[in-house]
GROMACS .gro file of C-alpha atoms in nm:
model
  129
    1MET     CA    1  12.553   6.733   9.150
    2ASP     CA    2  12.723   7.037   9.014
    3PHE     CA    3  12.575   6.981   8.668
    4LEU     CA    4  12.240   7.113   8.797
    5THR     CA    5  12.387   7.431   8.949
    6PRO     CA    6  12.349   7.642   8.631
    7HIS     CA    7  11.979   7.549   8.625
    8THR     CA    8  11.894   7.640   8.985
    9GLY     CA    9  11.667   7.932   8.895
   10ARG     CA   10  11.471   7.726   8.643
   11ILE     CA   11  11.438   7.428   8.877
   12LEU     CA   12  11.311   7.667   9.147
   13SER     CA   13  11.050   7.786   8.896
   14LEU     CA   14  10.948   7.425   8.824
   15LEU     CA   15  10.903   7.363   9.197
   16ARG     CA   16  10.690   7.678   9.226
   17ILE     CA   17  10.478   7.593   8.921
   18MET     CA   18  10.415   7.232   9.021
   19ALA     CA   19  10.343   7.314   9.385
   20GLY     CA   20  10.108   7.590   9.266
   21LEU     CA   21   9.924   7.359   9.025
   22LEU     CA   22   9.885   7.088   9.287
   23PHE     CA   23   9.769   7.343   9.547
   24LEU     CA   24   9.529   7.498   9.296
   25GLN     CA   25   9.343   7.167   9.269
   26HIS     CA   26   9.235   7.204   9.630
   27GLY     CA   27   9.076   7.538   9.546
   28THR     CA   28   8.915   7.424   9.222
   29THR     CA   29   8.749   7.126   9.387
   30LYS     CA   30   8.604   7.352   9.657
   31TYR     CA   31   8.482   7.631   9.426
   32LEU     CA   32   8.441   7.480   9.081
   33GLY     CA   33   8.359   7.124   9.184
   34PHE     CA   34   8.643   7.004   8.962
   35PRO     CA   35   8.761   6.749   9.018
   36ALA     CA   36   8.465   6.643   9.229
   37THR     CA   37   8.569   6.535   9.579
   38GLN     CA   38   8.420   6.520   9.925
   39PHE     CA   39   8.530   6.884   9.964
   40SER     CA   40   8.342   7.014   9.658
   41GLY     CA   41   8.088   7.286   9.723
   42VAL     CA   42   8.199   7.401  10.067
   43PRO     CA   43   8.030   7.718  10.198
   44ALA     CA   44   8.243   8.022  10.110
   45MET     CA   45   8.252   8.161  10.463
   46SER     CA   46   8.337   7.832  10.634
   47MET     CA   47   8.692   7.749  10.741
   48GLY     CA   48   8.724   7.515  10.442
   49GLY     CA   49   8.579   7.782  10.213
   50ILE     CA   50   8.828   8.046  10.325
   51ALA     CA   51   9.111   7.794  10.285
   52GLY     CA   52   8.971   7.720   9.937
   53MET     CA   53   8.991   8.089   9.844
   54ILE     CA   54   9.356   8.096   9.949
   55GLU     CA   55   9.423   7.769   9.764
   56PHE     CA   56   9.255   7.895   9.447
   57ALA     CA   57   9.401   8.248   9.435
   58GLY     CA   58   9.733   8.143   9.585
   59GLY     CA   59   9.764   7.854   9.343
   60VAL     CA   60   9.706   8.079   9.042
   61LEU     CA   61   9.951   8.343   9.165
   62LEU     CA   62  10.216   8.082   9.241
   63VAL     CA   63  10.178   7.919   8.899
   64ILE     CA   64  10.240   8.249   8.723
   65GLY     CA   65  10.499   8.363   8.978
   66LEU     CA   66  10.335   8.690   9.075
   67PHE     CA   67  10.388   8.819   9.431
   68THR     CA   68  10.552   8.483   9.500
   69ARG     CA   69  10.710   8.564   9.835
   70PRO     CA   70  10.404   8.704  10.019
   71VAL     CA   71  10.164   8.458   9.855
   72ALA     CA   72  10.385   8.161   9.943
   73PHE     CA   73  10.412   8.286  10.301
   74LEU     CA   74  10.032   8.311  10.328
   75CYS     CA   75   9.992   7.964  10.177
   76SER     CA   76  10.250   7.825  10.419
   77GLY     CA   77  10.058   7.970  10.712
   78THR     CA   78   9.736   7.826  10.577
   79MET     CA   79   9.895   7.483  10.572
   80VAL     CA   80  10.022   7.523  10.930
   81ALA     CA   81   9.664   7.599  11.034
   82ALA     CA   82   9.530   7.306  10.832
   83TYR     CA   83   9.780   7.073  10.992
   84PHE     CA   84   9.712   7.175  11.350
   85ILE     CA   85   9.334   7.208  11.310
   86ALA     CA   86   9.257   6.902  11.099
   87HIS     CA   87   9.546   6.660  11.135
   88PHE     CA   88   9.736   6.699  11.460
   89PRO     CA   89   9.431   6.621  11.678
   90GLN     CA   90   9.420   6.279  11.506
   91GLY     CA   91   9.765   6.187  11.639
   92PHE     CA   92  10.126   6.298  11.656
   93PHE     CA   93  10.274   6.130  11.349
   94PRO     CA   94  10.188   6.282  11.007
   95ILE     CA   95  10.186   5.941  10.840
   96LEU     CA   96   9.913   5.832  11.083
   97ASN     CA   97   9.712   6.156  11.103
   98GLY     CA   98   9.697   6.220  10.726
   99GLY     CA   99   9.893   6.544  10.756
  100GLU     CA  100  10.193   6.464  10.537
  101LEU     CA  101  10.070   6.673  10.244
  102ALA     CA  102   9.986   6.975  10.461
  103ALA     CA  103  10.330   6.956  10.625
  104LEU     CA  104  10.508   6.921  10.291
  105TYR     CA  105  10.313   7.212  10.140
  106CYS     CA  106  10.390   7.421  10.449
  107PHE     CA  107  10.765   7.382  10.417
  108THR     CA  108  10.768   7.400  10.037
  109PHE     CA  109  10.582   7.731  10.049
  110LEU     CA  110  10.805   7.857  10.330
  111TYR     CA  111  11.106   7.785  10.108
  112LEU     CA  112  10.942   7.967   9.815
  113ALA     CA  113  10.870   8.264  10.043
  114ALA     CA  114  11.243   8.282  10.117
  115ALA     CA  115  11.379   8.193   9.771
  116GLY     CA  116  11.134   8.373   9.543
  117GLY     CA  117  10.983   8.262   9.215
  118GLY     CA  118  11.287   8.166   9.013
  119ASP     CA  119  11.382   8.253   8.656
  120TRP     CA  120  11.044   8.180   8.497
  121SER     CA  121  10.818   8.410   8.696
  122LEU     CA  122  10.632   8.735   8.648
  123ASP     CA  123  10.818   8.863   8.955
  124LYS     CA  124  11.145   8.820   8.764
  125LEU     CA  125  11.003   9.005   8.462
  126ARG     CA  126  10.876   9.288   8.682
  127SER     CA  127  11.215   9.330   8.850
  128ARG     CA  128  11.391   9.384   8.516
  129GLY     CA  129  11.172   9.671   8.411
   0.00000   0.00000   0.00000
């Protein structure tokens, strides 16, 4: 699909923005109670609360594309921990243990840590100046 090649940097930005927005929801439900879920209102210093801080701050930073590489790497590591702490003990296969999303986030964020924020990011603007 060579017709997409000229748009690689913008498509990378779309991946970063959408992954950041989806990840941000996990933090907003934990800290703002929106949308309300079973995870709303977790104690700040619990494991879920600390993950929520990373999800909230990491989600915002990924959406705007600021410090994309280190933030994405931290978010990837958070998802590795989530997978092995919460999902893997339930069984080996992600489709059975509910860990598909954590695994997908992990590798998406690992890719963003390697590739950067793309054309539409504050990181890109900062590098020009």
